[in-house]
mmCIF file of C-alpha atoms in Angstrom:
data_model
loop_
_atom_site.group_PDB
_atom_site.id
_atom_site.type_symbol
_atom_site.label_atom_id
_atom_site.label_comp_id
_atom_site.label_asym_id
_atom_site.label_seq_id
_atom_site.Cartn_x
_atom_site.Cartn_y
_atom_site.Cartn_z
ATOM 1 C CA UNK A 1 -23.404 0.697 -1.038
ATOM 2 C CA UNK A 2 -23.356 -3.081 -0.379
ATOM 3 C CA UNK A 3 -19.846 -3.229 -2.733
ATOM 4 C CA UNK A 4 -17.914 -0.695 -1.094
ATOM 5 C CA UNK A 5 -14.559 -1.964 0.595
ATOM 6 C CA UNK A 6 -11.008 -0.219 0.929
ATOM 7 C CA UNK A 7 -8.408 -3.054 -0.252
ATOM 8 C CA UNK A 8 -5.446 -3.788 1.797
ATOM 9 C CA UNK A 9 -3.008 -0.570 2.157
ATOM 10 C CA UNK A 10 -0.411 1.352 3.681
ATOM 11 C CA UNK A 11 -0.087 4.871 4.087
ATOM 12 C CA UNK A 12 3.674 4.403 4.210
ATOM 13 C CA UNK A 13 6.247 5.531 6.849
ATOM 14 C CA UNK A 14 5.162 8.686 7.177
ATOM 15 C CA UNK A 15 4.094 8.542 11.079
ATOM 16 C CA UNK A 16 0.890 7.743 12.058
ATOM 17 C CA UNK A 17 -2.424 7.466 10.519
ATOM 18 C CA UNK A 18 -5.894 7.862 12.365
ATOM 19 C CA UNK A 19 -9.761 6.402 11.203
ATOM 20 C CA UNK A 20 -12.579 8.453 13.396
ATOM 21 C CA UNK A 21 -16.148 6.529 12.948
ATOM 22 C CA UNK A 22 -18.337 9.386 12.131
ATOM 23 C CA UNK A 23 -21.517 7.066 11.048
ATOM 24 C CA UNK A 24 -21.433 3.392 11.944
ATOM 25 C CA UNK A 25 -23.601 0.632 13.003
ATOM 26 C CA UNK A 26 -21.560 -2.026 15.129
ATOM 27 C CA UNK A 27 -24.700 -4.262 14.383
ATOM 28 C CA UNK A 28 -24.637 -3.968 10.949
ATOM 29 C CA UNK A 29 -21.195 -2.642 10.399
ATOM 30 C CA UNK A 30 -17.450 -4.294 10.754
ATOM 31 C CA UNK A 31 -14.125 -1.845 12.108
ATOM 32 C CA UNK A 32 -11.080 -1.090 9.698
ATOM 33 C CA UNK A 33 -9.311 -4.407 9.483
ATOM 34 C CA UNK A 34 -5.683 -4.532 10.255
ATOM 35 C CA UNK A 35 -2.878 -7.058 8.830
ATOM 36 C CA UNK A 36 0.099 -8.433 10.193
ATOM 37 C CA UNK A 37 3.720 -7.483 9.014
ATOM 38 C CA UNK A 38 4.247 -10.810 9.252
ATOM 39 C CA UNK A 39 2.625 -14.330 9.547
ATOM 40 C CA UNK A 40 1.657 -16.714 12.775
ATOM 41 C CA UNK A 41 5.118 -17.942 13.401
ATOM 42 C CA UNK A 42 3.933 -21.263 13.861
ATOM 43 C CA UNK A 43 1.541 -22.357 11.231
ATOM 44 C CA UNK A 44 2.854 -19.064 8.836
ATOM 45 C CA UNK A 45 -1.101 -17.889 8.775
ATOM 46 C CA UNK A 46 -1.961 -13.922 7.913
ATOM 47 C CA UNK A 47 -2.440 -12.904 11.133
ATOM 48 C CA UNK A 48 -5.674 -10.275 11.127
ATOM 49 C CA UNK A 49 -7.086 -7.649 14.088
ATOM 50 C CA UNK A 50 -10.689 -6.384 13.828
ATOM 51 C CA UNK A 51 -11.065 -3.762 16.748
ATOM 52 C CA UNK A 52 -13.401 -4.524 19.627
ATOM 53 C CA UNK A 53 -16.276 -2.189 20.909
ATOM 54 C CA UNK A 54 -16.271 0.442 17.970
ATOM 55 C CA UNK A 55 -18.789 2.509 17.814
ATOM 56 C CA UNK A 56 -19.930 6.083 16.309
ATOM 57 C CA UNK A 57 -16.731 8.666 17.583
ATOM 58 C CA UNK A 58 -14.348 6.228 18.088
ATOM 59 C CA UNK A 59 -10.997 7.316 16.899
ATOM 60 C CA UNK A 60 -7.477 4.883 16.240
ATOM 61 C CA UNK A 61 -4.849 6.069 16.039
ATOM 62 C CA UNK A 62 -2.185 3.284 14.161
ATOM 63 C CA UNK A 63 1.498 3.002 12.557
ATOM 64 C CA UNK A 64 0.767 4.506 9.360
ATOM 65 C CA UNK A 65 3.015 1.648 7.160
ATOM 66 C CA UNK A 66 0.397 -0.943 9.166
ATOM 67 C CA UNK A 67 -1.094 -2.207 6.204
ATOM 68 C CA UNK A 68 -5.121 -2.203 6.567
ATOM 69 C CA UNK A 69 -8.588 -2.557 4.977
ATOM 70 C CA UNK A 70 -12.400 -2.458 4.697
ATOM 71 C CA UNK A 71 -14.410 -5.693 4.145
ATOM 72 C CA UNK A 72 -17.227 -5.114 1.401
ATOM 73 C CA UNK A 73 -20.517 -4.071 3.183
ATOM 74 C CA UNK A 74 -23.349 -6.347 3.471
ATOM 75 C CA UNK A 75 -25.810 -3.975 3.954
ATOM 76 C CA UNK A 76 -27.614 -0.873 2.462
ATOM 77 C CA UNK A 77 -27.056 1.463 5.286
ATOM 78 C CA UNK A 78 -24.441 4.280 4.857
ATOM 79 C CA UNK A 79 -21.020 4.099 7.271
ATOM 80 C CA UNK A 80 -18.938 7.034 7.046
ATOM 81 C CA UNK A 81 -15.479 7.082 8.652
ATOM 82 C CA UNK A 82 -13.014 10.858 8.433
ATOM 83 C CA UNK A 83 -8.966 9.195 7.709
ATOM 84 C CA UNK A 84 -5.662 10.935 8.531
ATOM 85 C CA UNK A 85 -1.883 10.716 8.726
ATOM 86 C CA UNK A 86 0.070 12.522 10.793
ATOM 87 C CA UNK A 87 3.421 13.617 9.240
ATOM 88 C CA UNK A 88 6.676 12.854 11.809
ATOM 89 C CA UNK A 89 9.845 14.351 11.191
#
């Protein structure tokens, strides 16, 4: 759907939390998008990561209180992406 997005979010301190690309496009389709803790020290900017080279069965594995998002999709084609956290005690 060319709405869909995922808002900035945390899975808290749990551990760590893990997005596999199960259907994705990297032509037509953008990575999860992750967000500085804190700003550019110098000019106080959000400071913002899209991962390189993605493509279908990549897996990355991520703090899970790293706070992270979708951008809304610009395109009718399905991407379909299998989220976890992994509980450590």
């Amino acid at each position: 759907n060319l709405s869909d997005y995922h808002g900035v979010h945390n899975h808290g301190a749990i551990g760590y939390s893990a997005v596999c690309f199960i259907k994705y496009d990297s032509k037509v389709h953008t990575p999860t998008k992750f967000h500085s803790p804190f700003g550019d020290f110098l000019y106080g900017d959000m400071m913002h990561y899209l991962p390189p080279n993605i493509e279908e069965g990549s897996l990355i594995f991520f703090p899970s209180a790293i706070a992270h998002s979708t951008l809304p999709g610009k395109v009718d084609k399905d991407r379909l992406v299998l989220s976890f956290n992994l509980d450590v005690k």
